[in-house]
Short mmCIF file of C-alpha atoms and ligand atoms in Angstrom, two decimals:
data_model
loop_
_atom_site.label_atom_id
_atom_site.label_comp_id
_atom_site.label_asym_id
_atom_site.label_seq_id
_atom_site.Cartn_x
_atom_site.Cartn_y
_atom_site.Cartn_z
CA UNK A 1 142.62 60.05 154.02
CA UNK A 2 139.45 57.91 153.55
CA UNK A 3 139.15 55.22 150.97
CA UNK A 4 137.77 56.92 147.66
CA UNK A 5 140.88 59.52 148.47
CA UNK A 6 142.99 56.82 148.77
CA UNK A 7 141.75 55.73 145.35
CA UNK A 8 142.34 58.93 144.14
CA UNK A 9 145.88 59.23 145.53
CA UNK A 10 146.45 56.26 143.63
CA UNK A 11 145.33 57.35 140.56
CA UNK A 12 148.19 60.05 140.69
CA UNK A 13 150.74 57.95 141.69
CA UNK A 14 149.68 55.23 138.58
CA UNK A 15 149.53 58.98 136.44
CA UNK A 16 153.46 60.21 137.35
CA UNK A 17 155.63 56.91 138.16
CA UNK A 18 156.60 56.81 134.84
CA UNK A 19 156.52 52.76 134.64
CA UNK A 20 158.73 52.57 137.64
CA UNK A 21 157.57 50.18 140.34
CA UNK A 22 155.36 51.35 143.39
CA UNK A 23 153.61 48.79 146.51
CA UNK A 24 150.94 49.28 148.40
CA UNK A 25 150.93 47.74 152.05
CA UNK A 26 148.30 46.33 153.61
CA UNK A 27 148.74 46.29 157.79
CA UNK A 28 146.29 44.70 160.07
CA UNK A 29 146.46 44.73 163.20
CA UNK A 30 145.58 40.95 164.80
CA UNK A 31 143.89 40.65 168.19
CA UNK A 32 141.94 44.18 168.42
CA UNK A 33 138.93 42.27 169.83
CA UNK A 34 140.77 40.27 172.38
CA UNK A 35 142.97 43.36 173.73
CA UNK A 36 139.37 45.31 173.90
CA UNK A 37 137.97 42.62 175.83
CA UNK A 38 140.91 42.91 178.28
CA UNK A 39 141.89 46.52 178.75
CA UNK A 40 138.48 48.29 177.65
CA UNK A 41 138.06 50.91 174.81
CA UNK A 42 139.93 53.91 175.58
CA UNK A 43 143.02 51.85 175.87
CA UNK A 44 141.91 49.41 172.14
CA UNK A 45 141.49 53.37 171.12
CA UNK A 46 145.05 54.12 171.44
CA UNK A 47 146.12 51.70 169.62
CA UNK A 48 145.45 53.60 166.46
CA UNK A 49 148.15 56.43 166.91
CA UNK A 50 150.28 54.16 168.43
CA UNK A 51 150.81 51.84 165.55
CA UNK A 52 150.76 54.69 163.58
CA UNK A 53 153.80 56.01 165.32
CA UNK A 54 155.35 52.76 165.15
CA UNK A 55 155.21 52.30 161.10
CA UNK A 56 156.13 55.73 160.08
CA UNK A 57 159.03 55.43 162.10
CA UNK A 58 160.22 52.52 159.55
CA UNK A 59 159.25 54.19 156.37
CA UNK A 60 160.93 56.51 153.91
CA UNK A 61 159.69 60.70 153.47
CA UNK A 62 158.49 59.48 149.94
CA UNK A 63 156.44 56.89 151.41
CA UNK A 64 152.71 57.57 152.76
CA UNK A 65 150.18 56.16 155.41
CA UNK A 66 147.10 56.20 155.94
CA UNK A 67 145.29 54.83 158.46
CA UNK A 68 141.84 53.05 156.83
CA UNK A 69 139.98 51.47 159.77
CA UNK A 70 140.34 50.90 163.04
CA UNK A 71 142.67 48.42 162.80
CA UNK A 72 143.77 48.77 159.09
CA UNK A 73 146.96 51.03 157.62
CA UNK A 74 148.04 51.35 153.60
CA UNK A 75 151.20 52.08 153.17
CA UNK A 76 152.15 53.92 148.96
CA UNK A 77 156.07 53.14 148.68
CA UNK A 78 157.02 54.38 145.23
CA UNK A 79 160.27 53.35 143.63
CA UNK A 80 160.50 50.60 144.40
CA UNK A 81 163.09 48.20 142.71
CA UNK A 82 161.78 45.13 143.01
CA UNK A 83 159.44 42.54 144.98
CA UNK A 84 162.23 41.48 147.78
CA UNK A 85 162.86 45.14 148.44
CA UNK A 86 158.67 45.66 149.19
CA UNK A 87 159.01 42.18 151.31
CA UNK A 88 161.84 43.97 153.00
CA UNK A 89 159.48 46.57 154.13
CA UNK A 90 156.67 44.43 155.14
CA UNK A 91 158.66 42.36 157.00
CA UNK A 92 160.36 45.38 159.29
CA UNK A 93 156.70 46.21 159.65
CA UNK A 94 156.32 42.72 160.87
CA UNK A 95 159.40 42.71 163.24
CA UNK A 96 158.42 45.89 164.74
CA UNK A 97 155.36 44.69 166.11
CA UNK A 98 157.12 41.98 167.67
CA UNK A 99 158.30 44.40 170.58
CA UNK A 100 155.06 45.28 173.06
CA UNK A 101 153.06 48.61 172.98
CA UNK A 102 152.98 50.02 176.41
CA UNK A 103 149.91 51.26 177.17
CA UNK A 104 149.38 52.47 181.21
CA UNK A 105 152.65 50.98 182.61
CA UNK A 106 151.12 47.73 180.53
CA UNK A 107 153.03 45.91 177.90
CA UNK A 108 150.59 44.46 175.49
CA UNK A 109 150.91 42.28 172.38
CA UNK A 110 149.40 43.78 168.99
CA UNK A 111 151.01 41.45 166.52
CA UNK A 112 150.29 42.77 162.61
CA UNK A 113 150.15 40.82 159.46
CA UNK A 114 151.29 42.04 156.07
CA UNK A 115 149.46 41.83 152.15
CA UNK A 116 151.34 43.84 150.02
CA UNK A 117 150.68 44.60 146.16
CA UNK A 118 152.53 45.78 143.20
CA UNK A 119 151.86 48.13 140.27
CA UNK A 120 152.63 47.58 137.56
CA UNK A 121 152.50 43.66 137.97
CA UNK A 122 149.15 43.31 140.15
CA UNK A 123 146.89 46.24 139.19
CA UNK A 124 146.38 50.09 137.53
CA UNK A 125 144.09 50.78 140.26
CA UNK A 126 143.39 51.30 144.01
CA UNK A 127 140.75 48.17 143.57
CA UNK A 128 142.78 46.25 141.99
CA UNK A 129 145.84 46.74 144.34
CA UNK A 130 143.92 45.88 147.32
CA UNK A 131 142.21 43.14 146.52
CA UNK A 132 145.24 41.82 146.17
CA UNK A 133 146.91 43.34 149.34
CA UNK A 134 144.24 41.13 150.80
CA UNK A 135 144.78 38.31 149.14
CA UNK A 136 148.42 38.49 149.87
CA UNK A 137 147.66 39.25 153.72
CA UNK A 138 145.45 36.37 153.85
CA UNK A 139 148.19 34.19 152.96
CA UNK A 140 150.51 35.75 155.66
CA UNK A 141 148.52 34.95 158.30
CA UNK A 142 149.31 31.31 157.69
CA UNK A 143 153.37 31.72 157.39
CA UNK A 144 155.79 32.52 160.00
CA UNK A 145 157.07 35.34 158.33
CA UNK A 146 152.89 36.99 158.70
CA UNK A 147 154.41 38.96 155.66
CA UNK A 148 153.60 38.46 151.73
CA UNK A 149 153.69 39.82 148.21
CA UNK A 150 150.61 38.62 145.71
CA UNK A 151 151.55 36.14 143.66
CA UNK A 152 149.58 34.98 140.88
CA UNK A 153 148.89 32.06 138.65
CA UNK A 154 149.59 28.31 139.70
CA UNK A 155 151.21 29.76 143.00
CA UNK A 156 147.58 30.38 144.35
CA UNK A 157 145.48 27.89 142.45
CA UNK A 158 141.85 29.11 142.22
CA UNK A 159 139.78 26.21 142.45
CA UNK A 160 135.96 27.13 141.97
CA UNK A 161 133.77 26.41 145.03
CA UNK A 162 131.17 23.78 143.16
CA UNK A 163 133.95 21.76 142.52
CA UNK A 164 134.72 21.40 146.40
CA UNK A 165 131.12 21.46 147.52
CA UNK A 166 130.50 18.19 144.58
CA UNK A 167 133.79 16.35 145.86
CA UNK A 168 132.07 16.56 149.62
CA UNK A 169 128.71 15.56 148.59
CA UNK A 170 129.86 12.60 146.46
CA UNK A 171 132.53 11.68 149.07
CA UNK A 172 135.53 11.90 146.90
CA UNK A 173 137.66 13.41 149.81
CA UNK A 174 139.77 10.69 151.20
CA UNK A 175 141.53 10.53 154.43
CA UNK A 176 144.95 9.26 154.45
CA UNK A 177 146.90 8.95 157.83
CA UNK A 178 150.78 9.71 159.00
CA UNK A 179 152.02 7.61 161.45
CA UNK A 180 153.41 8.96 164.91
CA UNK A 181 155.90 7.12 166.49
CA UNK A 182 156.14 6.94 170.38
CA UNK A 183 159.93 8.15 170.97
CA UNK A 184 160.39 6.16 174.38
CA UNK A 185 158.38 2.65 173.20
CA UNK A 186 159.76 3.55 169.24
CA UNK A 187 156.35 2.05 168.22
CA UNK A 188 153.86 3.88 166.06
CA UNK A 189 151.41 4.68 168.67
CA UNK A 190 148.62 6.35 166.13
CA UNK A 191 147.74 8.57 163.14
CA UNK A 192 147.26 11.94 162.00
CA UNK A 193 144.49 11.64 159.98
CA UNK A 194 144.72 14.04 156.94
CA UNK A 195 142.43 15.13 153.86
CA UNK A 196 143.65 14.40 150.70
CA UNK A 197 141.83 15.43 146.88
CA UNK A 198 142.39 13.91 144.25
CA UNK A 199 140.24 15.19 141.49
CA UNK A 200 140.26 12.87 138.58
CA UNK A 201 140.86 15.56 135.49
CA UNK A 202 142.89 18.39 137.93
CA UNK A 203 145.05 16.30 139.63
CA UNK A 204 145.58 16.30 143.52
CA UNK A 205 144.52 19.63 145.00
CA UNK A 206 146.51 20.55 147.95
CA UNK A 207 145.03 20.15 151.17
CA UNK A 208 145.68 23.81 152.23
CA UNK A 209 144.30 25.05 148.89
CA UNK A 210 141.27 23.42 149.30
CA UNK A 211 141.04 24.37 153.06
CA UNK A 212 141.06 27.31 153.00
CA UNK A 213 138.74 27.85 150.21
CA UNK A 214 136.53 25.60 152.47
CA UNK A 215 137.06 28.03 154.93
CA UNK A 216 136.46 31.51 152.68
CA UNK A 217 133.32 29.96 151.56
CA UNK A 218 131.27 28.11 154.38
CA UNK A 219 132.29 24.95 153.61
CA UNK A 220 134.43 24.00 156.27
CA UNK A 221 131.57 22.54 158.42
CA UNK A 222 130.81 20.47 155.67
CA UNK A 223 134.56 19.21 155.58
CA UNK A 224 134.59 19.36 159.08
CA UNK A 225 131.72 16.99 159.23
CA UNK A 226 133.24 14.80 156.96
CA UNK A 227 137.02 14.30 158.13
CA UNK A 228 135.78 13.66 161.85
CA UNK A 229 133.55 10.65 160.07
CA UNK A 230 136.10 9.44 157.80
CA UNK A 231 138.56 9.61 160.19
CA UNK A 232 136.52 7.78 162.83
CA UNK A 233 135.16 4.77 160.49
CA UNK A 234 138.72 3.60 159.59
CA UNK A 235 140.02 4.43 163.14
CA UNK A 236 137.64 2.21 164.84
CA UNK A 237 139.18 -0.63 162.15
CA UNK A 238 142.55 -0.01 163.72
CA UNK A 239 141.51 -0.11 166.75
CA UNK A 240 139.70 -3.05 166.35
CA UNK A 241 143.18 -4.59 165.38
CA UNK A 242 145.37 -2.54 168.01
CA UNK A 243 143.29 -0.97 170.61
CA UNK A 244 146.10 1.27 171.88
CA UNK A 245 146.13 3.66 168.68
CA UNK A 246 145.26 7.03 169.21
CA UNK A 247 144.44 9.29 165.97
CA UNK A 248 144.55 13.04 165.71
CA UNK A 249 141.96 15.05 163.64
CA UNK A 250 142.67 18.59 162.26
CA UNK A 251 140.38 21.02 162.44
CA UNK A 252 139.67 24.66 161.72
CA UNK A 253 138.75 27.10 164.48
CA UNK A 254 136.26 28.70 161.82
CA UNK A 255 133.97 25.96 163.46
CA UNK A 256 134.48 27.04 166.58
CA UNK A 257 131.97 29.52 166.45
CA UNK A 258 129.64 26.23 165.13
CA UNK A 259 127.13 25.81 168.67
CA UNK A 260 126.23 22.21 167.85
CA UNK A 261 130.23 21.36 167.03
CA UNK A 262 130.84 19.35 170.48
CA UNK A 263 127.32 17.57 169.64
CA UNK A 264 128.96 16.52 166.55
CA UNK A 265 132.24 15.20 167.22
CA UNK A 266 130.84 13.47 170.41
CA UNK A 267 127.73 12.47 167.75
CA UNK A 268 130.23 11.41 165.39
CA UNK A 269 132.18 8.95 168.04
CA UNK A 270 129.42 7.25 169.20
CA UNK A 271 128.40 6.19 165.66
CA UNK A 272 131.89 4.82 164.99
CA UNK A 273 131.86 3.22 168.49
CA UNK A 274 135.21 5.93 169.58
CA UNK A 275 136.06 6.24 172.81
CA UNK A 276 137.10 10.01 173.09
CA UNK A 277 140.27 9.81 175.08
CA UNK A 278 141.34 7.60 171.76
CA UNK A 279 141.21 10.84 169.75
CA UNK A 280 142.46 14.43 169.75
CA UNK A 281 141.78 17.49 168.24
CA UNK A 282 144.49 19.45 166.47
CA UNK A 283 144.44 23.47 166.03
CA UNK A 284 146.99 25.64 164.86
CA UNK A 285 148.45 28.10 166.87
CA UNK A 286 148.24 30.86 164.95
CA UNK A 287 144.38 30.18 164.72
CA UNK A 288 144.12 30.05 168.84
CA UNK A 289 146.13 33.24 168.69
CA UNK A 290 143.29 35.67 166.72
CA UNK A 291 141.15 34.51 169.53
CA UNK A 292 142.17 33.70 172.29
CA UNK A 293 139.34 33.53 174.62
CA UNK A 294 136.38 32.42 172.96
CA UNK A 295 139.26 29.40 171.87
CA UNK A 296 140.04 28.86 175.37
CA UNK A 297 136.37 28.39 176.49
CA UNK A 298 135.78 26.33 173.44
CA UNK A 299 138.83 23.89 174.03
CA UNK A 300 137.69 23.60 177.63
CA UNK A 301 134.14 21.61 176.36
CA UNK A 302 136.21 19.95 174.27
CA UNK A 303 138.29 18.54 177.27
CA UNK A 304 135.15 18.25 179.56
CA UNK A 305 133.92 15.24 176.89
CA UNK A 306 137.17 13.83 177.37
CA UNK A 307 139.12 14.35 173.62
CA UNK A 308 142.45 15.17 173.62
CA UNK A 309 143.85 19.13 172.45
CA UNK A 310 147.02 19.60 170.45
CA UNK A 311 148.24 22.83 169.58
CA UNK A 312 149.43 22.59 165.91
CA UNK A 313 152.31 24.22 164.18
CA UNK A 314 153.51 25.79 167.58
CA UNK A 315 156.47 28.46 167.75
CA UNK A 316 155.25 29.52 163.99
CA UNK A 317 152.76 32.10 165.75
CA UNK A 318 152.34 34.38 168.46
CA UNK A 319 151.24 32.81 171.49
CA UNK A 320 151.60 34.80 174.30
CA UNK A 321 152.64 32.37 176.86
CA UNK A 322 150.36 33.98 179.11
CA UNK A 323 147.17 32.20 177.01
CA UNK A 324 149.34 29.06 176.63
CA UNK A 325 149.32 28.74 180.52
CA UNK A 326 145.47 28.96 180.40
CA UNK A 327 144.94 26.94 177.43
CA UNK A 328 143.50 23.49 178.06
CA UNK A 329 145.81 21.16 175.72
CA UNK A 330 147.55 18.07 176.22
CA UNK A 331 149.83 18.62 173.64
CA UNK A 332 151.95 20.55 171.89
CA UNK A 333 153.26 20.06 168.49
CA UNK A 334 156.57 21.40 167.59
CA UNK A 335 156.59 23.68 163.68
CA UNK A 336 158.43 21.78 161.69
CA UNK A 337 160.00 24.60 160.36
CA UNK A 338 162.05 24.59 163.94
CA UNK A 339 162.58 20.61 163.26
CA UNK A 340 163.76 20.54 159.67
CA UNK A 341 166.39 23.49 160.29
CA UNK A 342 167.52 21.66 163.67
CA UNK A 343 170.30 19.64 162.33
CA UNK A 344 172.15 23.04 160.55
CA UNK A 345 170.89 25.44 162.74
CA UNK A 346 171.74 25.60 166.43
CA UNK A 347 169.59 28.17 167.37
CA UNK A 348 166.41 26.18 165.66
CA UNK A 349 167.89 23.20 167.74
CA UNK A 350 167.70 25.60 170.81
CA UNK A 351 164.44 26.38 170.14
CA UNK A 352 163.03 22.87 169.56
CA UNK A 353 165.16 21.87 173.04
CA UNK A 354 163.24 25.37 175.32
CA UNK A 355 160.03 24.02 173.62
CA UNK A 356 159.98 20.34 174.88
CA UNK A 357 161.11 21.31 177.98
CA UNK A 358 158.09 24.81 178.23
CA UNK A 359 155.61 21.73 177.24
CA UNK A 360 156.71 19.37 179.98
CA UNK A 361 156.45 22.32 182.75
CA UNK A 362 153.15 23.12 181.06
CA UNK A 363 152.56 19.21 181.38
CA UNK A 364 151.56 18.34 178.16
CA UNK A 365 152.83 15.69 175.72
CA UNK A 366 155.37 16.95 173.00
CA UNK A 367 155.71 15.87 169.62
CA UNK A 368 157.84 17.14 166.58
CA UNK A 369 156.78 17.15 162.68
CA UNK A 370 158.35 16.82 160.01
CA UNK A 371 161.35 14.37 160.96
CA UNK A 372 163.23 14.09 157.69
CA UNK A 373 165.95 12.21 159.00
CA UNK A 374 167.44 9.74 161.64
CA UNK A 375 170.00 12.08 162.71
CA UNK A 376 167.19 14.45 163.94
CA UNK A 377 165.20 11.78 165.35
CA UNK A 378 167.59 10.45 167.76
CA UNK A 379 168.30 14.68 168.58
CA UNK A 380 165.08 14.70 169.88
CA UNK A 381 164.74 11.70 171.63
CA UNK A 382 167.88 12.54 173.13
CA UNK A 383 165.80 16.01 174.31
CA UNK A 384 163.55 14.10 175.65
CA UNK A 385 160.43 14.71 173.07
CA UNK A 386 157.69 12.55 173.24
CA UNK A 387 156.77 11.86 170.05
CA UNK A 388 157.23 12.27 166.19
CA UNK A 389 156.37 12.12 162.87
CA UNK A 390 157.53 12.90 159.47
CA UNK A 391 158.45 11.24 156.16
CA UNK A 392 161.53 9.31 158.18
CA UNK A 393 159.12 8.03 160.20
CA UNK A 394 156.75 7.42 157.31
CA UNK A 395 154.53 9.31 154.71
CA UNK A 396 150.58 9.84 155.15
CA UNK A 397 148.90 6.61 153.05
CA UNK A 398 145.56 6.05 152.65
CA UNK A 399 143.80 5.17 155.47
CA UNK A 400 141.68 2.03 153.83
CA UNK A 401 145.03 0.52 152.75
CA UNK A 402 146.53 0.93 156.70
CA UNK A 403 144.26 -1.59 158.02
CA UNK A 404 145.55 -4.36 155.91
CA UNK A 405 149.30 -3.47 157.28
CA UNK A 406 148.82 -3.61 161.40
CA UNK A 407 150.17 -5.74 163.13
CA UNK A 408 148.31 -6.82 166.40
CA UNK A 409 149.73 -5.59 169.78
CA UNK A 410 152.71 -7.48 171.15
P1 LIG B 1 149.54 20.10 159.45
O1 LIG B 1 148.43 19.72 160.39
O2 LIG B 1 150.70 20.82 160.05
O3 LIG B 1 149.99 18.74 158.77
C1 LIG B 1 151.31 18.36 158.54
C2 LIG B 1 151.69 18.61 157.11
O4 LIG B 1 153.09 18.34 156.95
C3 LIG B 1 150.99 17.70 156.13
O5 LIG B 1 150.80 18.45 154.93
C4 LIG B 1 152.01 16.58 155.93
O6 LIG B 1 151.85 15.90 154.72
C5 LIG B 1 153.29 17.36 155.96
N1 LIG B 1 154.46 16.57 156.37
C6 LIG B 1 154.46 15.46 157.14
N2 LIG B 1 155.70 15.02 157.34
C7 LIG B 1 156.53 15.87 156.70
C8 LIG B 1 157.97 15.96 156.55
O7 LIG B 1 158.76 15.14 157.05
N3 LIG B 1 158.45 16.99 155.81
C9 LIG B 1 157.63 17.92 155.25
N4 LIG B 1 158.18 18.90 154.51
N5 LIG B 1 156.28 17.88 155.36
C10 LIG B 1 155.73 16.87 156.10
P2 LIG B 1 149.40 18.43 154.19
O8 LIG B 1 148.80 17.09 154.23
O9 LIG B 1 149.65 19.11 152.88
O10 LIG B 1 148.48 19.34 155.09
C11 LIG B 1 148.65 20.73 155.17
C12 LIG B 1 147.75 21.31 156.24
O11 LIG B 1 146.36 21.20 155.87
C13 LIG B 1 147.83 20.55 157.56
O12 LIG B 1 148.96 21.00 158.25
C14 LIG B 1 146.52 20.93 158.21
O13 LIG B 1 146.62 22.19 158.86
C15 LIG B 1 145.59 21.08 157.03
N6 LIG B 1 144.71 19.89 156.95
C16 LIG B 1 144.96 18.69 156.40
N7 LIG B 1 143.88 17.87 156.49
C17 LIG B 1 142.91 18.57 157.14
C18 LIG B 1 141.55 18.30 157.55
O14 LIG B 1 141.00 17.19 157.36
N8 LIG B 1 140.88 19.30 158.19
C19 LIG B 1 141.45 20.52 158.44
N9 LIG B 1 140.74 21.44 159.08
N10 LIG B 1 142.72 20.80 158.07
C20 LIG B 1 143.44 19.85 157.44
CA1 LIG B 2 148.16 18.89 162.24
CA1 LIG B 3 151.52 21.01 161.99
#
């Protein structure tokens, strides 16, 4: 079935279900480029009937698939009862793509994400419904789960791109910073420097709103631009109080792709008078992840000018520890999803405890986010992680009223 059948399929489906609820699936397959690059054609070529295999096997007779590119299925599930019960079948979809493909005698990784859509609630037609499949599979890519129904309204705030590209030409971005404590010295030892908008007559827009409408739209180099400046300017103040504090910069791998990016940042730190090793750059795991290689040969300049690599939000993706071993970082940073659930859940606490001790054979630095309370601070220390941060530790303030607070080193 191409697409305009698909449409038309549909169209019948909208005709005969009465009013009763039907979902259409979205499945993309992550990493087809990088598992090309590494096992050639014929075997990126199987994948196809091989994932195929591997979601009809979880649906229902009523249900249908169709296979729309080569790394794209839409699933139809009529009768459906409600939203959890389509989440329900995303998520299996998920799950199942959690165990390898064997292709050759060779166990390879093909993780999926999930957008699903509902009629009536999200559309009478094929466009419709899979615009906002998409939508909804854009958003899974960024949570653990890689699963997600649309939602609508104030959920997914549309904020129009002039608005974003005026608030970066006027400078009305401002970057606040969260303090990280050093778990052995239990001294803040820097910042994470993050972007906060706060736009006068719409109130503060959350940061990853407005990133990733930065990143949808082209303006990310823009923001990019601007966070590594604003970060540096009040970071050299610190340092000019406290030369020991490190700061941590997020940014998007969308600017990976960016040639004159290293001349930036290492343009950028000479300005504010920066000495690299005092910085490092943050990326999320999940962003390494879709790929891998040209993020591995990109993190390696970074390195070779000296700045420091954290891997953000780790354990949320799908790292295969294989790429892990060859990434360049110096640290790793812990999902606070793992951290927040530590205290009730022993197998989060597990988790958190394998991770510090993966980053230390790996030798890099490991610190947790999202410390919420005392009780899970002195966990961790007790696991021997390097360093935290979190609102027990303290909340991100702005970084123009830090300066005023540090103390000089003792
Ligand atoms: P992130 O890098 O994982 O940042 C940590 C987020 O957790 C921040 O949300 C922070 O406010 C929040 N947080 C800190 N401590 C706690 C805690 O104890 N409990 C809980 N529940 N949350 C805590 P925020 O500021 O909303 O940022 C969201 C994401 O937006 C960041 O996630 C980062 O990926 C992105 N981001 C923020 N600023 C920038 C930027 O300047 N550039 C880029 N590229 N991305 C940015
Ligand atoms: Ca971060
Ligand atoms: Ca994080």
């Amino acid at each position: 079935m191409n697409r305009s059948a698909l449409a038309a399929r549909v169209a019948e489906m909208v005709a005969h279900c009465g009013g009763r609820q039907f979902a259409l699936m979205l499945v993309r397959i992550q990493r087809l480029q990088e598992f090309r690059l590494v096992h050639g054609y014929e075997a990126s070529d199987a994948v196809g009937p091989a994932a195929d295999a591997r979601i009809r096997d979880l649906l229902r007779p009523q249900d249908e698939l169709v296979q729309v590119s080569e790394n794209e299925f839409i699933a139809l599930l009529p009768d459906l009862l409600n939203a959890g019960h389509a989440m329900l079948a995303g998520t299996r979809v998920v799950r199942a793509f959690e165990a390898p493909l064997m292709f050759e005698g060779h166990a390879v990784m093909t993780p999926v994400a999930v957008g699903i859509s509902l009629h009536p609630e999200h559309g009478d037609d094929a466009k419709s419904l899979l615009r906002r499949a998409e939508i909804a599979l854009r958003d899974a890519k960024r949570m653990s789960e890689r699963c997600a129904v649309y939602t609508s309204g104030t959920e997914r705030m549309m904020v129009p791109y002039e608005w974003l590209h005026d608030a970066l030409q006027t400078n009305r971005l401002e970057a606040h910073f969260e303090p990280i404590l050093d778990l052995r010295r239990n001294a803040v030892c820097g910042y994470e420097s993050l972007a906060r908008w706060n736009d006068g007559d719409n109130g503060p827009i959350r940061p990853d709103v407005f990133i990733r409408l930065a990143e949808d739209t082209g303006l990310i180099g823009e923001l990019t631009r601007w966070s590594l400046n604003a970060t540096f300017r009040q970071a050299a103040a610190i340092r000019g109080r406290n030369e020991a504090m490190r700061f941590s910069v997020n940014v998007s791998p969308r600017v990976f792709g960016q040639r004159d990016l290293v001349q930036q940042i290492t343009g950028a730190l000479a300005v504010w008078d920066m000495p690299p090793a005092a910085v490092t750059l943050e990326v999320t795991e999940s962003a390494l992840m879709e790929e891998p290689l040209a993020s591995i040969a990109m993190l390696h300049t970074l390195r070779d000018a000296g700045l420091g690599v954290a891997i953000d939000d780790f354990g949320a993706g799908y790292s295969s520890l294989a790429y892990l071993k060859q990434l360049p970082a110096t640290e790793l940073k812990i999902d606070r999803s793992f951290v927040a659930d530590m205290r009730h859940d022993i197998r989060s606490a597990r988790v958190v405890r394998a991770i510090i001790d993966l980053g230390h054979q790996l030798d890099l630095q490991v610190v947790a986010e999202g410390v919420e309370d005392a009780e899970t601070l002195e966990v961790l220390r007790a696991l021997g992680c390097d360093r935290a941060q979190g609102y027990h530790i303290g909340r991100s303030t702005p970084a123009s009223h830090l300066l005023q607070r540090i103390a000089t080193p003792d």
